[in-house]
PDB file of C-alpha atoms in Angstrom:
ATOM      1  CA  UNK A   1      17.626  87.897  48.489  1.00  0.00           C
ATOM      2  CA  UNK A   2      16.940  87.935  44.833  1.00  0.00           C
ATOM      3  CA  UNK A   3      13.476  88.003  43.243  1.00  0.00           C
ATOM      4  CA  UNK A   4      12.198  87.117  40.050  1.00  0.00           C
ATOM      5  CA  UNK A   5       8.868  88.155  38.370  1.00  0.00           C
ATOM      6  CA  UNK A   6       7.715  86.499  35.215  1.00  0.00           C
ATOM      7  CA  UNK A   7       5.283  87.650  32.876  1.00  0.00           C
ATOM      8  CA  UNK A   8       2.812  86.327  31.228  1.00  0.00           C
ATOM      9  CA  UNK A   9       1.573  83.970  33.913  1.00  0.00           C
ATOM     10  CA  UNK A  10      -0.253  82.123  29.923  1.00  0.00           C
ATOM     11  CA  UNK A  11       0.729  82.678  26.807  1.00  0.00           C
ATOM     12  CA  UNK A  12      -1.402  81.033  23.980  1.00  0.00           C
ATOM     13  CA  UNK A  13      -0.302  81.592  20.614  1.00  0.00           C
ATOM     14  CA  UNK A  14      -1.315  79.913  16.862  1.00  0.00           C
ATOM     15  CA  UNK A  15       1.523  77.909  15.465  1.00  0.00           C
ATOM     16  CA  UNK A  16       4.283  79.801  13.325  1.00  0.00           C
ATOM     17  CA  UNK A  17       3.890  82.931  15.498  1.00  0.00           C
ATOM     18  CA  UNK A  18       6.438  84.349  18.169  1.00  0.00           C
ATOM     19  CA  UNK A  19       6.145  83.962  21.376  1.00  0.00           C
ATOM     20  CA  UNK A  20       7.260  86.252  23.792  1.00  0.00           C
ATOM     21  CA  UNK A  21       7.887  86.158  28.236  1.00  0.00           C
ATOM     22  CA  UNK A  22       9.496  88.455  30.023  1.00  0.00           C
ATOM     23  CA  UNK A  23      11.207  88.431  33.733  1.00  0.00           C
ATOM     24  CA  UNK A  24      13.011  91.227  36.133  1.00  0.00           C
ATOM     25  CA  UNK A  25      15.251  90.392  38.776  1.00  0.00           C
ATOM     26  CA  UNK A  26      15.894  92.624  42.040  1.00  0.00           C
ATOM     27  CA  UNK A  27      19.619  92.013  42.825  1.00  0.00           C
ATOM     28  CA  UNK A  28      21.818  93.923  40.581  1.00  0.00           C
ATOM     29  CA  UNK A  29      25.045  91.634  41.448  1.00  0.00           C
ATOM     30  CA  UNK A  30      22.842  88.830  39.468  1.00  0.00           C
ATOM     31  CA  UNK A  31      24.552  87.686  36.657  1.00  0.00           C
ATOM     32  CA  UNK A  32      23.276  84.077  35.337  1.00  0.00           C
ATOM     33  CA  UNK A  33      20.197  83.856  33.756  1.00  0.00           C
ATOM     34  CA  UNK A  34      19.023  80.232  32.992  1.00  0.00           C
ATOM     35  CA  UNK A  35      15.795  79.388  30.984  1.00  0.00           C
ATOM     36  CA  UNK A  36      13.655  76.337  31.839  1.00  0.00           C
ATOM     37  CA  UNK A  37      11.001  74.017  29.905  1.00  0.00           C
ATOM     38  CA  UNK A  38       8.891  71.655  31.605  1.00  0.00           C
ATOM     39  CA  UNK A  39       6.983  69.170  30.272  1.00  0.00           C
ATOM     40  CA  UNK A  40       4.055  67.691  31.951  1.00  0.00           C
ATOM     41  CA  UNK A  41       4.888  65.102  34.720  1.00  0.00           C
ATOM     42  CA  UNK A  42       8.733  65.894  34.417  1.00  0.00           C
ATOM     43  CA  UNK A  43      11.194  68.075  35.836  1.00  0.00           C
ATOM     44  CA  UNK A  44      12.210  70.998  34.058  1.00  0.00           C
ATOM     45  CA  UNK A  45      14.737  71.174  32.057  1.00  0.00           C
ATOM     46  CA  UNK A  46      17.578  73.596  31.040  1.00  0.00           C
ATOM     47  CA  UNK A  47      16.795  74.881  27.076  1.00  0.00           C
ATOM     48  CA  UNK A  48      19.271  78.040  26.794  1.00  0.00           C
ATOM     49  CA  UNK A  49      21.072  80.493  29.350  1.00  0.00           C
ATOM     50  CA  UNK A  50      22.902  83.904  29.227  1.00  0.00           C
ATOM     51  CA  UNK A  51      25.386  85.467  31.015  1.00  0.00           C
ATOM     52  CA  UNK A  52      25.271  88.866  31.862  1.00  0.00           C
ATOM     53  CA  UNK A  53      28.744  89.743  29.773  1.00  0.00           C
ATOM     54  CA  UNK A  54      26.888  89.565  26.835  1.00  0.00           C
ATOM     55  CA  UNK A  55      23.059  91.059  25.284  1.00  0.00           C
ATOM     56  CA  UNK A  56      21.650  88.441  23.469  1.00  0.00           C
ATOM     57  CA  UNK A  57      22.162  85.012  22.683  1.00  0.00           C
ATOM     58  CA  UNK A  58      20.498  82.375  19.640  1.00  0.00           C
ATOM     59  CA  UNK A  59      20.060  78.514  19.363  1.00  0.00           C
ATOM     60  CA  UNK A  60      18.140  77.595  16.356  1.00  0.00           C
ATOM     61  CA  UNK A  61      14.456  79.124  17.181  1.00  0.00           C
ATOM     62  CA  UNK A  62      15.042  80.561  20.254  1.00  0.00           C
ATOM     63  CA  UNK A  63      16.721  83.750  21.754  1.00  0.00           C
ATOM     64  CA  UNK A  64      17.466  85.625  24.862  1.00  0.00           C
ATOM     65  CA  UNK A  65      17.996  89.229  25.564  1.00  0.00           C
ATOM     66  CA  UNK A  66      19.295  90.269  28.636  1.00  0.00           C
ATOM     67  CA  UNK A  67      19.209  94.619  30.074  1.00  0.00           C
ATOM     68  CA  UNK A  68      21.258  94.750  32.875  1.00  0.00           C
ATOM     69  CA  UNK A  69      20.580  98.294  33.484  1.00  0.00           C
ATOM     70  CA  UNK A  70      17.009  97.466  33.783  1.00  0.00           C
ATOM     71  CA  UNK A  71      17.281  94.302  34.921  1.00  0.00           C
ATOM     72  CA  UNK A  72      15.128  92.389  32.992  1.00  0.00           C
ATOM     73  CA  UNK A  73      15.553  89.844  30.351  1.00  0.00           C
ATOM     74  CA  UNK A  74      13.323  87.747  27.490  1.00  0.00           C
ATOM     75  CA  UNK A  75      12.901  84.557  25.661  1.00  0.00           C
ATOM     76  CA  UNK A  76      11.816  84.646  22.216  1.00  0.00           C
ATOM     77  CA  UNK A  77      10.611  81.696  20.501  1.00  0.00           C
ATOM     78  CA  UNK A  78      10.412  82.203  16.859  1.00  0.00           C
ATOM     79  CA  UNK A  79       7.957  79.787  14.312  1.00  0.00           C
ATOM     80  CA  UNK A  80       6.641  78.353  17.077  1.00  0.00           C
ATOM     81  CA  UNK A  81       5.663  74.850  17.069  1.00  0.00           C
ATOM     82  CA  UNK A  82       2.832  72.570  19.369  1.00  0.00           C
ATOM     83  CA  UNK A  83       5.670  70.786  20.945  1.00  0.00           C
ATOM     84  CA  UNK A  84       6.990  73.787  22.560  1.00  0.00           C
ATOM     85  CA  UNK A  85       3.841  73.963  24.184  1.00  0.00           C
ATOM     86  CA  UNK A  86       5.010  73.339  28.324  1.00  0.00           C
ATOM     87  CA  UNK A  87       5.850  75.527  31.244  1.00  0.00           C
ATOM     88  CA  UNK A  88       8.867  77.838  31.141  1.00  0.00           C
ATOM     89  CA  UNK A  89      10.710  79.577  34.150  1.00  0.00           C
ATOM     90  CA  UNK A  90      13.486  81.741  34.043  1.00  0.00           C
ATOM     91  CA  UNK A  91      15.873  82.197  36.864  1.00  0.00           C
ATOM     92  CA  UNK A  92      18.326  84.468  38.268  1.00  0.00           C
ATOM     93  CA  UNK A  93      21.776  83.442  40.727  1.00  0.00           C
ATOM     94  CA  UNK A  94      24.644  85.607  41.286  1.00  0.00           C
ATOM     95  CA  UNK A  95      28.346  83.892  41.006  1.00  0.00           C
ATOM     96  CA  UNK A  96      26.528  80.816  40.279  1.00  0.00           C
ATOM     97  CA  UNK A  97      25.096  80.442  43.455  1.00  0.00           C
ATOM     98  CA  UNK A  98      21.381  80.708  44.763  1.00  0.00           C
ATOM     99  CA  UNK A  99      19.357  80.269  41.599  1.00  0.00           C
ATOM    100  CA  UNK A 100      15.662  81.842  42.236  1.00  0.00           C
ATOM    101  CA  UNK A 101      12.942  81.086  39.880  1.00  0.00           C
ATOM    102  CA  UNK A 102      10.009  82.994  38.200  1.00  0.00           C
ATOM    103  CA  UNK A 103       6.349  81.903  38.684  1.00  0.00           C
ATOM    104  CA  UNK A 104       6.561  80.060  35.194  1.00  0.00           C
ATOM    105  CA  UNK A 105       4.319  80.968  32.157  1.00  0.00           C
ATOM    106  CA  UNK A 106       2.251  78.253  30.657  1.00  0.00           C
ATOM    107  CA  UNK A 107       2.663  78.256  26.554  1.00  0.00           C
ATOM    108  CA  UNK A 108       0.033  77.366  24.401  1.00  0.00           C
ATOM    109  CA  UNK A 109       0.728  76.466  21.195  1.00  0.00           C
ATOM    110  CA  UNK A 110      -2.715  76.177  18.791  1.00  0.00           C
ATOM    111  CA  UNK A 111      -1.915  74.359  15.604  1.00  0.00           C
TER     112      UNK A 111
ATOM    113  CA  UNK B   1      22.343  56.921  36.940  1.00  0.00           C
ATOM    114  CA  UNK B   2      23.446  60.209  35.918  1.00  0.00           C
ATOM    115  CA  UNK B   3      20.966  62.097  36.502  1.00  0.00           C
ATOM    116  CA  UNK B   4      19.124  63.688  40.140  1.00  0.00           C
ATOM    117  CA  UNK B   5      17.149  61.106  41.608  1.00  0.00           C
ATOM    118  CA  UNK B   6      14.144  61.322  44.174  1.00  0.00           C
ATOM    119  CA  UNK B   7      12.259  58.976  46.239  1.00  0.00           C
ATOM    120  CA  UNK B   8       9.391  58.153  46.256  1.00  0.00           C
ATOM    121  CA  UNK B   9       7.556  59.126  43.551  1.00  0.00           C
ATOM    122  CA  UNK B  10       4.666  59.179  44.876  1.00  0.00           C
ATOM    123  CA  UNK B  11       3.522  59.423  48.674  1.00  0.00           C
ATOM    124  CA  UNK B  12       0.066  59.411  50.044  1.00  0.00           C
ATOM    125  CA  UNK B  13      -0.067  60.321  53.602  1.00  0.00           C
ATOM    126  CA  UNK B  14      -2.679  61.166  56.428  1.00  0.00           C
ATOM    127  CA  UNK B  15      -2.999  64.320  57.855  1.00  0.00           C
ATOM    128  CA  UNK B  16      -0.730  64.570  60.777  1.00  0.00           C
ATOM    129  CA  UNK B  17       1.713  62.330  60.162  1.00  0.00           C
ATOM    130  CA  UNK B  18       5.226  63.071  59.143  1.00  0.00           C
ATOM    131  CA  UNK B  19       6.979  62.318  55.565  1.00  0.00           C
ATOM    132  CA  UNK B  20      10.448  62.020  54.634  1.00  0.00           C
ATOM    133  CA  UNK B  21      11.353  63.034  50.967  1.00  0.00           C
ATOM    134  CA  UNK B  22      14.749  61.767  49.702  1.00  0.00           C
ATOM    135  CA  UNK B  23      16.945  63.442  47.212  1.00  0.00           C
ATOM    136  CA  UNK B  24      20.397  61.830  45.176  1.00  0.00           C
ATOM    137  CA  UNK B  25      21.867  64.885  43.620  1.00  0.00           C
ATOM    138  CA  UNK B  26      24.378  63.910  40.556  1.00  0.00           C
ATOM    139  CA  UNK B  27      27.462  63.152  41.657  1.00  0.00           C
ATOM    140  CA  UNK B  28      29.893  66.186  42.723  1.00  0.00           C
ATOM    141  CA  UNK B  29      27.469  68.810  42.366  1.00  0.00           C
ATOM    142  CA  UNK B  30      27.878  71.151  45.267  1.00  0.00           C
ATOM    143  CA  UNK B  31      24.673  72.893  45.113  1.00  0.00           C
ATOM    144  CA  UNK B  32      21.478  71.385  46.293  1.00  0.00           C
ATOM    145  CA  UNK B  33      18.071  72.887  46.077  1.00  0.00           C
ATOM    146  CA  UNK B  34      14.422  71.756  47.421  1.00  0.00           C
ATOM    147  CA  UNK B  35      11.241  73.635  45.359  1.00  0.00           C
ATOM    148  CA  UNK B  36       7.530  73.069  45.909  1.00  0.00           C
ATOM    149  CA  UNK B  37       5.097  73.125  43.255  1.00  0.00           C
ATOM    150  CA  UNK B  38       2.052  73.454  43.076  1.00  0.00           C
ATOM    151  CA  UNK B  39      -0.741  72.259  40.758  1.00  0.00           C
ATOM    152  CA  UNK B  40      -0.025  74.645  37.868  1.00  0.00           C
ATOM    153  CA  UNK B  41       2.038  76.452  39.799  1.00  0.00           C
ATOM    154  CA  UNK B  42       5.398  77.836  39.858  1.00  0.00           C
ATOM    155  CA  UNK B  43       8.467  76.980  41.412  1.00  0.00           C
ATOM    156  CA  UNK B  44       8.056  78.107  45.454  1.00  0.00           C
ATOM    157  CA  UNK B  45      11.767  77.975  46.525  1.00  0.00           C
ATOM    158  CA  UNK B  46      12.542  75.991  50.496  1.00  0.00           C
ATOM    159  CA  UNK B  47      16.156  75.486  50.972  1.00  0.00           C
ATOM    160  CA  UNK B  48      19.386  75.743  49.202  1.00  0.00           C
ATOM    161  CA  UNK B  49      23.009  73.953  50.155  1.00  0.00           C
ATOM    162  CA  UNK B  50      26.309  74.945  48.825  1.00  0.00           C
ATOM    163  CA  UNK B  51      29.042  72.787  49.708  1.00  0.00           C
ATOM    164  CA  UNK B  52      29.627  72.922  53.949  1.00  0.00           C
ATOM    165  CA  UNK B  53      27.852  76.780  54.250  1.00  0.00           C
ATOM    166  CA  UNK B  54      25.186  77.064  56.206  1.00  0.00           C
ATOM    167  CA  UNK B  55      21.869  76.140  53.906  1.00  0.00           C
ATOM    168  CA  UNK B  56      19.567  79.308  53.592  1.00  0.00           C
ATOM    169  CA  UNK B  57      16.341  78.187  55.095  1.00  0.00           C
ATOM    170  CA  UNK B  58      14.380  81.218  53.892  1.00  0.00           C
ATOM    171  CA  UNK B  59      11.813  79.323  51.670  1.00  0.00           C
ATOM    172  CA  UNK B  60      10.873  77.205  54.389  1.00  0.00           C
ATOM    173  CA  UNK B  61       6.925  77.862  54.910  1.00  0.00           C
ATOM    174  CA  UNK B  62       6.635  76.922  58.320  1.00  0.00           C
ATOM    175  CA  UNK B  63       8.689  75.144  61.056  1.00  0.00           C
ATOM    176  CA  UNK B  64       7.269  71.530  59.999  1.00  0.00           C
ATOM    177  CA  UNK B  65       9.440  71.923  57.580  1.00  0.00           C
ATOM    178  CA  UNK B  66      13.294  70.691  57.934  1.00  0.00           C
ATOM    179  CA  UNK B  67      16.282  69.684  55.349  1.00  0.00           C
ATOM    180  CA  UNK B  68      19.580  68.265  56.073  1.00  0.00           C
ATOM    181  CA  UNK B  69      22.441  67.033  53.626  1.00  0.00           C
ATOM    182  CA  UNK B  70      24.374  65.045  54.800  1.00  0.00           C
ATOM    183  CA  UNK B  71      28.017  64.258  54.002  1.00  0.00           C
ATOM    184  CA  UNK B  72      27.484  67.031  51.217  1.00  0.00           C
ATOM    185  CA  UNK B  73      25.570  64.455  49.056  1.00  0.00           C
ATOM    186  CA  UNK B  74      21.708  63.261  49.938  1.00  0.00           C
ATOM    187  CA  UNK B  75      19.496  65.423  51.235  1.00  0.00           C
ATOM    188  CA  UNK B  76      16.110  65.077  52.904  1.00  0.00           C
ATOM    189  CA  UNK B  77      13.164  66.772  53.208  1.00  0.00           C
ATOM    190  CA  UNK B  78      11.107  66.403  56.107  1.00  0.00           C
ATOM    191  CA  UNK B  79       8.123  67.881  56.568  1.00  0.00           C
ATOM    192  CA  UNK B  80       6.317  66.829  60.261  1.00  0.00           C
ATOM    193  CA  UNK B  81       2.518  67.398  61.294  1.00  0.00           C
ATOM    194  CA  UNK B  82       1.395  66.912  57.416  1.00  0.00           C
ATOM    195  CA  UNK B  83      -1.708  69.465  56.527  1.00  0.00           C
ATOM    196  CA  UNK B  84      -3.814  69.150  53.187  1.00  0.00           C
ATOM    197  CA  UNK B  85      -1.635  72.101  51.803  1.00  0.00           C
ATOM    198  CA  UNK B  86       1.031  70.909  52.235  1.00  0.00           C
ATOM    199  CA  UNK B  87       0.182  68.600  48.426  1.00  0.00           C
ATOM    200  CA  UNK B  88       2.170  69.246  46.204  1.00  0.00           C
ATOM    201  CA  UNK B  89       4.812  68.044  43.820  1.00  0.00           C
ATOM    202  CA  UNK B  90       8.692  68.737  45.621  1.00  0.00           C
ATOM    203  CA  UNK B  91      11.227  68.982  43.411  1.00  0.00           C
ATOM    204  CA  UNK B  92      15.021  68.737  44.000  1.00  0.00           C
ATOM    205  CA  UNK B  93      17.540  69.891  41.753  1.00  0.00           C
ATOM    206  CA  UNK B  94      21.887  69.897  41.997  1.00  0.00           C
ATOM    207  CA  UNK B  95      24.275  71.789  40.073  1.00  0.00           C
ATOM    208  CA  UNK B  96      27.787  72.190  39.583  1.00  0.00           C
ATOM    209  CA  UNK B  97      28.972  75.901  41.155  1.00  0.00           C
ATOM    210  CA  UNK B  98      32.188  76.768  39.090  1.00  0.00           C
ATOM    211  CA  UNK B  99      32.888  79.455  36.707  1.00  0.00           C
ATOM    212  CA  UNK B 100      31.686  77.034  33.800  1.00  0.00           C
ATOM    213  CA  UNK B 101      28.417  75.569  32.934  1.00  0.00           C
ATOM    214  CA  UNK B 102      26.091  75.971  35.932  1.00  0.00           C
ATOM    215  CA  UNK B 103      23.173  74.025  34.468  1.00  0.00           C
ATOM    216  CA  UNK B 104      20.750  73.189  37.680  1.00  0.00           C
ATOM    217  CA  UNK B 105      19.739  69.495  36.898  1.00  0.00           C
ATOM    218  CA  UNK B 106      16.123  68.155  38.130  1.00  0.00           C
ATOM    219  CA  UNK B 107      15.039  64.903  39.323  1.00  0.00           C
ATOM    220  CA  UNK B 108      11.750  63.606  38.347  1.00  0.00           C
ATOM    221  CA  UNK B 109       9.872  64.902  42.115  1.00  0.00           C
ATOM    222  CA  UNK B 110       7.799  63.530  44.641  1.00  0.00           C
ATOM    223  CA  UNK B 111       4.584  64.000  43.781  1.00  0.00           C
ATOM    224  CA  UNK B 112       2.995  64.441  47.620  1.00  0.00           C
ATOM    225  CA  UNK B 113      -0.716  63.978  48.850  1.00  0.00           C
ATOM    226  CA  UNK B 114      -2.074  64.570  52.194  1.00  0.00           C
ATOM    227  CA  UNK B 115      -5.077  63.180  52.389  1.00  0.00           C
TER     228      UNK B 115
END
């Protein structure tokens, strides 16, 4: 099945920089890759996605890239601010089906 | 409601005994997943449905550990024997498997202790 590695497993950065996290999937057939936020004591929550038709995709501060020959893709939060401060996870499915997770990386933001 | 709903919240149970975690996916959503977290952990993955396939049972840790769906909508978690590891918070989440917008929605989770 697929697999997912995400990296950093922390990221703490001082507001207004970027922030940067990385994953690889295993399954070259994958091609949906979802990002997730979670807040503390909720569920997480969808915040962009890409499709793998396409490189790179924008909404507002944030950005994703996406290889497919090296299977990996990033999130990139520009001007980043203390309420983005949470857990992200990206995630992999092929044909919509099957959606593995990362490990998550916990953001810091430092004002 | 609209969204994925999970009961309970909360569950304190003694070691041994066995728990029943309950999951209302959103309405029509043909995919249904189980996940265990962790404190500050990540997402471990148990079970996923789709539709009237056979669920892939390859997350499952250990055989105390057993899902159905029934009828294609709620699904339950049960998890027999309870150990202290087995705390955690479960989370259950649904999409919608089409060609369009395949957003996995999560419900709040049942935050589990084994005490």
């Amino acid at each position: 099945g697929e697999n997912v590695e995400q990296h950093p497993s922390t990221l703490s950065v001082q507001e207004g920089d970027s922030a940067v996290i990385k994953c690889t999937y295993s399954d070259s057939a994958s091609n949906y890759f979802p990002w997730y936020k979670q807040e503390l004591g909720k569920g997480p929550q969808l915040i962009i996605d890409i499709r793998s038709n396409v490189g790179e995709k924008k909404d507002q501060r944030i950005a994703v890239t996406l290889n497919k020959t090296a299977k990996h893709f990033s999130l990139h939060i520009t001007e980043t601010q203390p309420e983005d401060s949470a857990v992200y996870f990206c995630a992999a499915s092929k044909n919509n089906n099957d959606m593995r997770f990362g490990a998550g990386t916990r953001l810091t933001v430092k004002p | 409601g609209a969204g994925v709903s999970q009961s309970p919240s909360n569950k304190v149970t003694e070691k041994g005994k066995d728990v029943e975690l309950r999951c209302d996916p959103i309405s029509g959503h043909t995919a249904l997943y189980w996940y265990r977290q962790s404190l500050g952990q990540g997402l471990e993955f148990l079970i996923y449905f789709q539709g009237n396939s056979a669920p892939d049972k390859s997350g499952l840790p250990s055989d105390r550990f057993s899902a159905e769906r029934t009828g294609g909508s709620v699904s339950t978690l049960t998890i027999q024997r309870t150990q202290q590891e087995d705390s955690a918070v479960y989370l259950c989440a649904s999409s919608l498997t089409t060609t369009g917008r395949t957003e996995a929605f999560f419900g709040q989770g049942t935050r589990l202790t084994v005490v």
